[in-house]
Amino acid sequence: MASADHTRDPCPYVILNDFGAAFSMGTIGGAIWHSIKGWRNSPPGEKRISAIAAAKTRAPVLGGNFGVWGGLFSTFDCAVKGVRRKEDPWNAIIAGFFTGGALAVRGGWRATRNGAIGCACILAVFEGLGIALGRMNAEYNRPVAPVIPDAPASGSTSAAPAAV
Amino acid sequence: MQSMQPSTVDKLKMGAIMGSAAGLGIGFLFGGVAVLRYGPGPRGFLRTLGQYMLTSAATFGFFMSIGSVIRNEDIPLIQQSGSHWNQRLLNENANSSRIFALAMQQAKSSPRKSNEVAEC
């Protein structure tokens, strides 16, 4: 495809990249969050141990959830790109629709439908935000023509007597 | 002349800002649907919707700031001086936020599932 997004790894390498990135996001965020939570829910004297224990048990679970979602989304994104042969925001929305449906399929068709629509809405919000920020960025960087200072009026011109 | 590379702290801030903005939009969307379906509850329409939006913005901002720092690589800047929102950084943030949005929706939609997994 001629208009590929050069800021991202090409498919299928982007799938592995997003697996790792999403897992890292979930694990780091979960470690911070759950260590604070464990600290606050502990009696004095056991705060440090409880914070570390909570982070160790809960952060990998959150990381795994993030990784599954990120990897599956990238897989569907690459599949949609391969089928449509286009690069536009609809790729992400369609991939979000499939990802939400796939991960909610165990709850029955109603949960699948709701999960798919919900994920598509979330991706639509993000795509809209990206487009809006792109517009703002372009506006901020618009090239402005340099202002040339007015040429100073020469004294000889004003001093010249008017021809009668 | 080229502008300076955005530092890690700058990326943290921008990720938090973008995540909060996206979280506000998503909170408005899902909070509006929840209020319309289940009613505003004892605290009224605006406070319930506001809480949805604030909680969503805080959560998204927190995780997206982490995502922005994780996707930390040297970015060749070819834009004018003073440009702090490089297009590639915007794209990186957008991609991180997509991943996070999908993960967060799962966490919200099935709290019992996460509890079951945590107990294993």
PDB file of C-alpha atoms in Angstrom:
ATOM      1  CA  MET A   1       0.000   0.000   0.000  1.00  0.00           C
ATOM      2  CA  ALA A   2       1.415   3.321  -1.082  1.00  0.00           C
ATOM      3  CA  SER A   3       0.167   5.396   1.822  1.00  0.00           C
ATOM      4  CA  ALA A   4       1.446   3.229   4.655  1.00  0.00           C
ATOM      5  CA  ASP A   5       1.868   4.728   8.082  1.00  0.00           C
ATOM      6  CA  HIS A   6       5.625   5.120   8.419  1.00  0.00           C
ATOM      7  CA  THR A   7       5.510   5.953  12.109  1.00  0.00           C
ATOM      8  CA  ARG A   8       4.535   2.400  13.020  1.00  0.00           C
ATOM      9  CA  ASP A   9       6.137  -0.948  12.474  1.00  0.00           C
ATOM     10  CA  PRO A  10       4.790  -2.762   9.415  1.00  0.00           C
ATOM     11  CA  CYS A  11       2.350  -5.626   9.811  1.00  0.00           C
ATOM     12  CA  PRO A  12       2.804  -8.295  11.195  1.00  0.00           C
ATOM     13  CA  TYR A  13       5.649  -7.024  13.391  1.00  0.00           C
ATOM     14  CA  VAL A  14       3.363  -4.398  14.876  1.00  0.00           C
ATOM     15  CA  ILE A  15       1.333  -7.162  16.503  1.00  0.00           C
ATOM     16  CA  LEU A  16       4.262  -8.291  18.639  1.00  0.00           C
ATOM     17  CA  ASN A  17       5.186  -4.693  19.368  1.00  0.00           C
ATOM     18  CA  ASP A  18       1.695  -3.903  20.593  1.00  0.00           C
ATOM     19  CA  PHE A  19       1.531  -7.074  22.656  1.00  0.00           C
ATOM     20  CA  GLY A  20       4.644  -5.986  24.489  1.00  0.00           C
ATOM     21  CA  ALA A  21       3.684  -2.344  24.801  1.00  0.00           C
ATOM     22  CA  ALA A  22       0.212  -3.090  26.113  1.00  0.00           C
ATOM     23  CA  PHE A  23       1.527  -5.666  28.565  1.00  0.00           C
ATOM     24  CA  SER A  24       4.080  -3.148  29.834  1.00  0.00           C
ATOM     25  CA  MET A  25       1.452  -0.453  30.231  1.00  0.00           C
ATOM     26  CA  GLY A  26      -0.793  -2.723  32.237  1.00  0.00           C
ATOM     27  CA  THR A  27       1.982  -4.134  34.376  1.00  0.00           C
ATOM     28  CA  ILE A  28       3.569  -0.795  35.242  1.00  0.00           C
ATOM     29  CA  GLY A  29       0.255   0.935  35.812  1.00  0.00           C
ATOM     30  CA  GLY A  30      -1.036  -1.993  37.798  1.00  0.00           C
ATOM     31  CA  ALA A  31       2.112  -2.128  39.913  1.00  0.00           C
ATOM     32  CA  ILE A  32       1.819   1.554  40.798  1.00  0.00           C
ATOM     33  CA  TRP A  33      -1.911   1.373  41.419  1.00  0.00           C
ATOM     34  CA  HIS A  34      -1.972  -1.815  43.445  1.00  0.00           C
ATOM     35  CA  SER A  35       1.082  -0.946  45.503  1.00  0.00           C
ATOM     36  CA  ILE A  36      -0.632   2.260  46.586  1.00  0.00           C
ATOM     37  CA  LYS A  37      -3.817   0.322  47.258  1.00  0.00           C
ATOM     38  CA  GLY A  38      -1.996  -2.326  49.262  1.00  0.00           C
ATOM     39  CA  TRP A  39      -0.189   0.347  51.228  1.00  0.00           C
ATOM     40  CA  ARG A  40      -3.403   2.078  52.203  1.00  0.00           C
ATOM     41  CA  ASN A  41      -5.242  -1.103  53.141  1.00  0.00           C
ATOM     42  CA  SER A  42      -2.618  -2.364  55.566  1.00  0.00           C
ATOM     43  CA  PRO A  43      -2.092  -1.908  59.287  1.00  0.00           C
ATOM     44  CA  PRO A  44       1.006   0.063  60.265  1.00  0.00           C
ATOM     45  CA  GLY A  45       4.080  -2.114  60.389  1.00  0.00           C
ATOM     46  CA  GLU A  46       3.107  -4.201  57.380  1.00  0.00           C
ATOM     47  CA  LYS A  47       2.622  -1.484  54.794  1.00  0.00           C
ATOM     48  CA  ARG A  48       5.732  -2.088  52.758  1.00  0.00           C
ATOM     49  CA  ILE A  49       5.301  -5.855  52.654  1.00  0.00           C
ATOM     50  CA  SER A  50       1.631  -5.573  51.706  1.00  0.00           C
ATOM     51  CA  ALA A  51       2.329  -3.015  49.001  1.00  0.00           C
ATOM     52  CA  ILE A  52       4.938  -5.241  47.396  1.00  0.00           C
ATOM     53  CA  ALA A  53       2.776  -8.348  47.723  1.00  0.00           C
ATOM     54  CA  ALA A  54      -0.250  -6.654  46.175  1.00  0.00           C
ATOM     55  CA  ALA A  55       1.797  -5.342  43.274  1.00  0.00           C
ATOM     56  CA  LYS A  56       3.366  -8.744  42.659  1.00  0.00           C
ATOM     57  CA  THR A  57       0.062 -10.600  42.592  1.00  0.00           C
ATOM     58  CA  ARG A  58      -2.171  -8.144  40.747  1.00  0.00           C
ATOM     59  CA  ALA A  59       0.043  -6.297  38.271  1.00  0.00           C
ATOM     60  CA  PRO A  60       0.728  -9.305  35.999  1.00  0.00           C
ATOM     61  CA  VAL A  61      -3.002 -10.005  35.749  1.00  0.00           C
ATOM     62  CA  LEU A  62      -3.703  -6.482  34.576  1.00  0.00           C
ATOM     63  CA  GLY A  63      -0.732  -6.631  32.233  1.00  0.00           C
ATOM     64  CA  GLY A  64      -2.030  -9.840  30.740  1.00  0.00           C
ATOM     65  CA  ASN A  65      -5.436  -8.310  30.143  1.00  0.00           C
ATOM     66  CA  PHE A  66      -3.885  -5.291  28.465  1.00  0.00           C
ATOM     67  CA  GLY A  67      -1.619  -7.467  26.369  1.00  0.00           C
ATOM     68  CA  VAL A  68      -4.457  -9.654  25.121  1.00  0.00           C
ATOM     69  CA  TRP A  69      -6.450  -6.628  24.119  1.00  0.00           C
ATOM     70  CA  GLY A  70      -3.558  -4.856  22.465  1.00  0.00           C
ATOM     71  CA  GLY A  71      -2.368  -7.878  20.552  1.00  0.00           C
ATOM     72  CA  LEU A  72      -5.823  -8.845  19.392  1.00  0.00           C
ATOM     73  CA  PHE A  73      -6.591  -5.299  18.305  1.00  0.00           C
ATOM     74  CA  SER A  74      -3.393  -5.134  16.257  1.00  0.00           C
ATOM     75  CA  THR A  75      -4.144  -8.487  14.682  1.00  0.00           C
ATOM     76  CA  PHE A  76      -7.567  -7.320  13.578  1.00  0.00           C
ATOM     77  CA  ASP A  77      -6.127  -3.988  12.494  1.00  0.00           C
ATOM     78  CA  CYS A  78      -3.615  -5.705  10.213  1.00  0.00           C
ATOM     79  CA  ALA A  79      -6.327  -7.989   8.865  1.00  0.00           C
ATOM     80  CA  VAL A  80      -8.611  -5.054   8.092  1.00  0.00           C
ATOM     81  CA  LYS A  81      -5.772  -3.215   6.367  1.00  0.00           C
ATOM     82  CA  GLY A  82      -5.019  -6.265   4.279  1.00  0.00           C
ATOM     83  CA  VAL A  83      -8.628  -6.590   3.180  1.00  0.00           C
ATOM     84  CA  ARG A  84      -9.406  -2.916   2.581  1.00  0.00           C
ATOM     85  CA  ARG A  85      -6.001  -1.852   1.225  1.00  0.00           C
ATOM     86  CA  LYS A  86      -6.550   1.590   2.730  1.00  0.00           C
ATOM     87  CA  GLU A  87      -5.243   3.706   5.581  1.00  0.00           C
ATOM     88  CA  ASP A  88      -7.919   5.707   7.307  1.00  0.00           C
ATOM     89  CA  PRO A  89      -9.583   5.984  10.711  1.00  0.00           C
ATOM     90  CA  TRP A  90     -12.193   3.392   9.786  1.00  0.00           C
ATOM     91  CA  ASN A  91      -9.565   0.670  10.039  1.00  0.00           C
ATOM     92  CA  ALA A  92      -9.213   1.200  13.771  1.00  0.00           C
ATOM     93  CA  ILE A  93     -12.956   1.442  14.336  1.00  0.00           C
ATOM     94  CA  ILE A  94     -13.622  -1.796  12.454  1.00  0.00           C
ATOM     95  CA  ALA A  95     -10.775  -3.523  14.268  1.00  0.00           C
ATOM     96  CA  GLY A  96     -12.153  -2.307  17.585  1.00  0.00           C
ATOM     97  CA  PHE A  97     -15.562  -3.676  16.650  1.00  0.00           C
ATOM     98  CA  PHE A  98     -14.121  -7.120  15.970  1.00  0.00           C
ATOM     99  CA  THR A  99     -11.901  -7.085  19.041  1.00  0.00           C
ATOM    100  CA  GLY A 100     -14.756  -6.174  21.357  1.00  0.00           C
ATOM    101  CA  GLY A 101     -16.939  -8.834  19.832  1.00  0.00           C
ATOM    102  CA  ALA A 102     -14.257 -11.516  19.984  1.00  0.00           C
ATOM    103  CA  LEU A 103     -13.425 -10.923  23.620  1.00  0.00           C
ATOM    104  CA  ALA A 104     -17.062 -10.802  24.726  1.00  0.00           C
ATOM    105  CA  VAL A 105     -18.163 -13.861  22.769  1.00  0.00           C
ATOM    106  CA  ARG A 106     -18.254 -16.118  25.826  1.00  0.00           C
ATOM    107  CA  GLY A 107     -21.103 -14.095  27.282  1.00  0.00           C
ATOM    108  CA  GLY A 108     -23.561 -14.890  24.503  1.00  0.00           C
ATOM    109  CA  TRP A 109     -24.653 -12.989  21.448  1.00  0.00           C
ATOM    110  CA  ARG A 110     -26.057 -10.037  23.383  1.00  0.00           C
ATOM    111  CA  ALA A 111     -22.785  -9.459  25.230  1.00  0.00           C
ATOM    112  CA  THR A 112     -20.924  -9.900  21.954  1.00  0.00           C
ATOM    113  CA  ARG A 113     -23.038  -7.243  20.281  1.00  0.00           C
ATOM    114  CA  ASN A 114     -22.674  -4.808  23.178  1.00  0.00           C
ATOM    115  CA  GLY A 115     -18.938  -5.379  23.468  1.00  0.00           C
ATOM    116  CA  ALA A 116     -18.407  -4.859  19.755  1.00  0.00           C
ATOM    117  CA  ILE A 117     -20.441  -1.661  19.633  1.00  0.00           C
ATOM    118  CA  GLY A 118     -18.845  -0.332  22.813  1.00  0.00           C
ATOM    119  CA  CYS A 119     -15.330  -0.916  21.533  1.00  0.00           C
ATOM    120  CA  ALA A 120     -16.152   0.677  18.200  1.00  0.00           C
ATOM    121  CA  CYS A 121     -17.449   3.759  20.052  1.00  0.00           C
ATOM    122  CA  ILE A 122     -14.272   4.000  22.119  1.00  0.00           C
ATOM    123  CA  LEU A 123     -12.109   3.780  19.027  1.00  0.00           C
ATOM    124  CA  ALA A 124     -14.270   6.376  17.309  1.00  0.00           C
ATOM    125  CA  VAL A 125     -13.628   8.777  20.196  1.00  0.00           C
ATOM    126  CA  PHE A 126      -9.894   8.194  19.931  1.00  0.00           C
ATOM    127  CA  GLU A 127      -9.839   8.603  16.176  1.00  0.00           C
ATOM    128  CA  GLY A 128     -11.807  11.816  16.473  1.00  0.00           C
ATOM    129  CA  LEU A 129      -9.359  13.083  19.074  1.00  0.00           C
ATOM    130  CA  GLY A 130      -6.417  12.182  16.851  1.00  0.00           C
ATOM    131  CA  ILE A 131      -7.919  14.002  13.884  1.00  0.00           C
ATOM    132  CA  ALA A 132      -8.665  17.074  15.990  1.00  0.00           C
ATOM    133  CA  LEU A 133      -5.134  17.147  17.386  1.00  0.00           C
ATOM    134  CA  GLY A 134      -3.737  16.749  13.900  1.00  0.00           C
ATOM    135  CA  ARG A 135      -5.704  19.792  12.810  1.00  0.00           C
ATOM    136  CA  MET A 136      -4.453  21.780  15.769  1.00  0.00           C
ATOM    137  CA  ASN A 137      -0.913  20.702  15.025  1.00  0.00           C
ATOM    138  CA  ALA A 138      -1.174  21.789  11.408  1.00  0.00           C
ATOM    139  CA  GLU A 139      -2.626  25.119  12.459  1.00  0.00           C
ATOM    140  CA  TYR A 140       0.177  25.683  14.945  1.00  0.00           C
ATOM    141  CA  ASN A 141       2.860  24.979  12.355  1.00  0.00           C
ATOM    142  CA  ARG A 142       1.367  26.898   9.494  1.00  0.00           C
ATOM    143  CA  PRO A 143       4.202  28.748   7.674  1.00  0.00           C
ATOM    144  CA  VAL A 144       3.784  32.503   7.831  1.00  0.00           C
ATOM    145  CA  ALA A 145       5.189  34.821   5.171  1.00  0.00           C
ATOM    146  CA  PRO A 146       7.966  36.987   6.608  1.00  0.00           C
ATOM    147  CA  VAL A 147       7.003  40.634   7.103  1.00  0.00           C
ATOM    148  CA  ILE A 148       9.361  42.809   5.047  1.00  0.00           C
ATOM    149  CA  PRO A 149      10.039  46.130   6.773  1.00  0.00           C
ATOM    150  CA  ASP A 150       9.084  49.202   4.729  1.00  0.00           C
ATOM    151  CA  ALA A 151      11.978  50.700   2.771  1.00  0.00           C
ATOM    152  CA  PRO A 152      13.096  53.961   4.454  1.00  0.00           C
ATOM    153  CA  ALA A 153      12.183  57.073   2.460  1.00  0.00           C
ATOM    154  CA  SER A 154      15.384  58.634   1.103  1.00  0.00           C
ATOM    155  CA  GLY A 155      16.093  62.226   2.051  1.00  0.00           C
ATOM    156  CA  SER A 156      17.001  63.175  -1.483  1.00  0.00           C
ATOM    157  CA  THR A 157      13.566  62.242  -2.725  1.00  0.00           C
ATOM    158  CA  SER A 158      11.769  64.471  -0.270  1.00  0.00           C
ATOM    159  CA  ALA A 159      14.313  67.227  -0.688  1.00  0.00           C
ATOM    160  CA  ALA A 160      13.999  67.313  -4.461  1.00  0.00           C
ATOM    161  CA  PRO A 161      12.179  70.422  -5.605  1.00  0.00           C
ATOM    162  CA  ALA A 162       9.024  69.859  -7.541  1.00  0.00           C
ATOM    163  CA  ALA A 163       9.462  70.598 -11.222  1.00  0.00           C
ATOM    164  CA  VAL A 164       7.219  73.387 -12.383  1.00  0.00           C
TER     165      VAL A 164
ATOM    166  CA  MET B   1      17.117  25.091  13.470  1.00  0.00           C
ATOM    167  CA  GLN B   2      15.541  22.057  15.042  1.00  0.00           C
ATOM    168  CA  SER B   3      13.553  22.160  18.217  1.00  0.00           C
ATOM    169  CA  MET B   4      14.604  20.122  21.207  1.00  0.00           C
ATOM    170  CA  GLN B   5      13.566  16.521  21.614  1.00  0.00           C
ATOM    171  CA  PRO B   6      10.577  16.241  23.923  1.00  0.00           C
ATOM    172  CA  SER B   7      11.856  14.938  27.226  1.00  0.00           C
ATOM    173  CA  THR B   8      10.372  12.020  29.095  1.00  0.00           C
ATOM    174  CA  VAL B   9       8.546  14.388  31.423  1.00  0.00           C
ATOM    175  CA  ASP B  10       7.090  16.201  28.424  1.00  0.00           C
ATOM    176  CA  LYS B  11       5.864  12.906  27.042  1.00  0.00           C
ATOM    177  CA  LEU B  12       4.360  12.055  30.403  1.00  0.00           C
ATOM    178  CA  LYS B  13       2.474  15.333  30.438  1.00  0.00           C
ATOM    179  CA  MET B  14       1.262  15.039  26.882  1.00  0.00           C
ATOM    180  CA  GLY B  15       0.126  11.479  27.397  1.00  0.00           C
ATOM    181  CA  ALA B  16      -1.777  12.528  30.487  1.00  0.00           C
ATOM    182  CA  ILE B  17      -3.412  15.412  28.635  1.00  0.00           C
ATOM    183  CA  MET B  18      -4.421  13.293  25.673  1.00  0.00           C
ATOM    184  CA  GLY B  19      -5.619  10.490  27.901  1.00  0.00           C
ATOM    185  CA  SER B  20      -7.674  12.846  30.005  1.00  0.00           C
ATOM    186  CA  ALA B  21      -9.269  14.417  26.940  1.00  0.00           C
ATOM    187  CA  ALA B  22     -10.114  11.026  25.488  1.00  0.00           C
ATOM    188  CA  GLY B  23     -11.336   9.836  28.872  1.00  0.00           C
ATOM    189  CA  LEU B  24     -13.680  12.801  29.131  1.00  0.00           C
ATOM    190  CA  GLY B  25     -15.182  11.957  25.758  1.00  0.00           C
ATOM    191  CA  ILE B  26     -15.564   8.281  26.574  1.00  0.00           C
ATOM    192  CA  GLY B  27     -16.921   9.051  30.037  1.00  0.00           C
ATOM    193  CA  PHE B  28     -19.470  11.384  28.506  1.00  0.00           C
ATOM    194  CA  LEU B  29     -20.513   8.733  26.008  1.00  0.00           C
ATOM    195  CA  PHE B  30     -20.798   5.786  28.385  1.00  0.00           C
ATOM    196  CA  GLY B  31     -22.000   7.874  31.283  1.00  0.00           C
ATOM    197  CA  GLY B  32     -24.740   9.328  29.132  1.00  0.00           C
ATOM    198  CA  VAL B  33     -25.840   5.866  28.069  1.00  0.00           C
ATOM    199  CA  ALA B  34     -25.801   4.619  31.668  1.00  0.00           C
ATOM    200  CA  VAL B  35     -27.777   7.594  32.948  1.00  0.00           C
ATOM    201  CA  LEU B  36     -30.367   7.224  30.217  1.00  0.00           C
ATOM    202  CA  ARG B  37     -30.774   3.513  30.840  1.00  0.00           C
ATOM    203  CA  TYR B  38     -30.610   3.279  34.627  1.00  0.00           C
ATOM    204  CA  GLY B  39     -31.595   6.763  35.687  1.00  0.00           C
ATOM    205  CA  PRO B  40     -29.478   9.444  37.363  1.00  0.00           C
ATOM    206  CA  GLY B  41     -29.732   8.050  40.883  1.00  0.00           C
ATOM    207  CA  PRO B  42     -29.940  10.082  44.074  1.00  0.00           C
ATOM    208  CA  ARG B  43     -27.391  12.706  43.110  1.00  0.00           C
ATOM    209  CA  GLY B  44     -28.996  14.008  39.966  1.00  0.00           C
ATOM    210  CA  PHE B  45     -28.078  13.939  36.320  1.00  0.00           C
ATOM    211  CA  LEU B  46     -25.128  16.301  36.173  1.00  0.00           C
ATOM    212  CA  ARG B  47     -23.259  14.983  39.179  1.00  0.00           C
ATOM    213  CA  THR B  48     -23.574  11.373  38.051  1.00  0.00           C
ATOM    214  CA  LEU B  49     -22.431  12.158  34.532  1.00  0.00           C
ATOM    215  CA  GLY B  50     -19.663  14.366  35.886  1.00  0.00           C
ATOM    216  CA  GLN B  51     -18.387  11.581  38.078  1.00  0.00           C
ATOM    217  CA  TYR B  52     -18.371   9.198  35.124  1.00  0.00           C
ATOM    218  CA  MET B  53     -16.375  11.687  33.099  1.00  0.00           C
ATOM    219  CA  LEU B  54     -13.889  12.537  35.843  1.00  0.00           C
ATOM    220  CA  THR B  55     -13.231   8.917  36.759  1.00  0.00           C
ATOM    221  CA  SER B  56     -12.746   7.974  33.135  1.00  0.00           C
ATOM    222  CA  ALA B  57     -10.460  10.942  32.480  1.00  0.00           C
ATOM    223  CA  ALA B  58      -8.300  10.212  35.518  1.00  0.00           C
ATOM    224  CA  THR B  59      -7.920   6.551  34.660  1.00  0.00           C
ATOM    225  CA  PHE B  60      -7.146   7.130  31.002  1.00  0.00           C
ATOM    226  CA  GLY B  61      -4.739   9.932  31.809  1.00  0.00           C
ATOM    227  CA  PHE B  62      -2.848   7.775  34.295  1.00  0.00           C
ATOM    228  CA  PHE B  63      -2.374   4.834  31.973  1.00  0.00           C
ATOM    229  CA  MET B  64      -1.708   6.859  28.852  1.00  0.00           C
ATOM    230  CA  SER B  65       1.047   8.806  30.542  1.00  0.00           C
ATOM    231  CA  ILE B  66       2.712   5.461  31.229  1.00  0.00           C
ATOM    232  CA  GLY B  67       2.138   4.372  27.652  1.00  0.00           C
ATOM    233  CA  SER B  68       3.739   7.521  26.293  1.00  0.00           C
ATOM    234  CA  VAL B  69       6.881   6.941  28.314  1.00  0.00           C
ATOM    235  CA  ILE B  70       7.066   3.276  27.311  1.00  0.00           C
ATOM    236  CA  ARG B  71       6.982   4.128  23.627  1.00  0.00           C
ATOM    237  CA  ASN B  72      10.048   6.282  24.056  1.00  0.00           C
ATOM    238  CA  GLU B  73      12.326   6.473  21.045  1.00  0.00           C
ATOM    239  CA  ASP B  74      14.315   9.147  19.318  1.00  0.00           C
ATOM    240  CA  ILE B  75      12.133  11.049  16.912  1.00  0.00           C
ATOM    241  CA  PRO B  76      13.774  12.864  14.009  1.00  0.00           C
ATOM    242  CA  LEU B  77      12.288  16.336  14.107  1.00  0.00           C
ATOM    243  CA  ILE B  78      11.986  18.063  10.761  1.00  0.00           C
ATOM    244  CA  GLN B  79       9.426  20.636  11.770  1.00  0.00           C
ATOM    245  CA  GLN B  80       9.873  24.233  12.688  1.00  0.00           C
ATOM    246  CA  SER B  81      11.317  25.497  15.909  1.00  0.00           C
ATOM    247  CA  GLY B  82       8.881  25.719  18.778  1.00  0.00           C
ATOM    248  CA  SER B  83       6.759  22.791  17.682  1.00  0.00           C
ATOM    249  CA  HIS B  84       6.078  20.687  20.739  1.00  0.00           C
ATOM    250  CA  TRP B  85       3.432  18.402  19.337  1.00  0.00           C
ATOM    251  CA  ASN B  86       5.312  16.437  16.766  1.00  0.00           C
ATOM    252  CA  GLN B  87       3.110  14.464  14.414  1.00  0.00           C
ATOM    253  CA  ARG B  88       4.856  11.212  15.133  1.00  0.00           C
ATOM    254  CA  LEU B  89       4.431  11.705  18.853  1.00  0.00           C
ATOM    255  CA  LEU B  90       0.748  12.297  18.234  1.00  0.00           C
ATOM    256  CA  ASN B  91       0.533   9.056  16.304  1.00  0.00           C
ATOM    257  CA  GLU B  92       2.383   7.151  18.990  1.00  0.00           C
ATOM    258  CA  ASN B  93       0.024   8.508  21.588  1.00  0.00           C
ATOM    259  CA  ALA B  94      -2.975   7.675  19.468  1.00  0.00           C
ATOM    260  CA  ASN B  95      -1.796   4.097  19.085  1.00  0.00           C
ATOM    261  CA  SER B  96      -1.058   3.697  22.774  1.00  0.00           C
ATOM    262  CA  SER B  97      -4.431   5.109  23.617  1.00  0.00           C
ATOM    263  CA  ARG B  98      -6.191   2.656  21.322  1.00  0.00           C
ATOM    264  CA  ILE B  99      -4.584  -0.268  23.080  1.00  0.00           C
ATOM    265  CA  PHE B 100      -5.391   1.150  26.460  1.00  0.00           C
ATOM    266  CA  ALA B 101      -8.993   1.959  25.571  1.00  0.00           C
ATOM    267  CA  LEU B 102      -9.669  -1.618  24.574  1.00  0.00           C
ATOM    268  CA  ALA B 103      -8.105  -2.986  27.736  1.00  0.00           C
ATOM    269  CA  MET B 104      -9.965  -0.555  29.952  1.00  0.00           C
ATOM    270  CA  GLN B 105     -13.312  -1.439  28.474  1.00  0.00           C
ATOM    271  CA  GLN B 106     -12.770  -5.065  29.315  1.00  0.00           C
ATOM    272  CA  ALA B 107     -11.842  -4.165  32.868  1.00  0.00           C
ATOM    273  CA  LYS B 108     -15.055  -2.186  33.248  1.00  0.00           C
ATOM    274  CA  SER B 109     -17.381  -4.583  31.506  1.00  0.00           C
ATOM    275  CA  SER B 110     -16.476  -7.694  33.495  1.00  0.00           C
ATOM    276  CA  PRO B 111     -15.323  -6.996  37.059  1.00  0.00           C
ATOM    277  CA  ARG B 112     -16.138 -10.522  38.234  1.00  0.00           C
ATOM    278  CA  LYS B 113     -13.961 -12.073  35.575  1.00  0.00           C
ATOM    279  CA  SER B 114     -10.957 -10.113  36.787  1.00  0.00           C
ATOM    280  CA  ASN B 115     -11.684 -11.208  40.340  1.00  0.00           C
ATOM    281  CA  GLU B 116     -11.796 -14.837  39.290  1.00  0.00           C
ATOM    282  CA  VAL B 117      -8.514 -14.493  37.456  1.00  0.00           C
ATOM    283  CA  ALA B 118      -6.926 -12.748  40.402  1.00  0.00           C
ATOM    284  CA  GLU B 119      -7.869 -15.543  42.757  1.00  0.00           C
ATOM    285  CA  CYS B 120      -6.099 -18.200  40.661  1.00  0.00           C
TER     286      CYS B 120
END
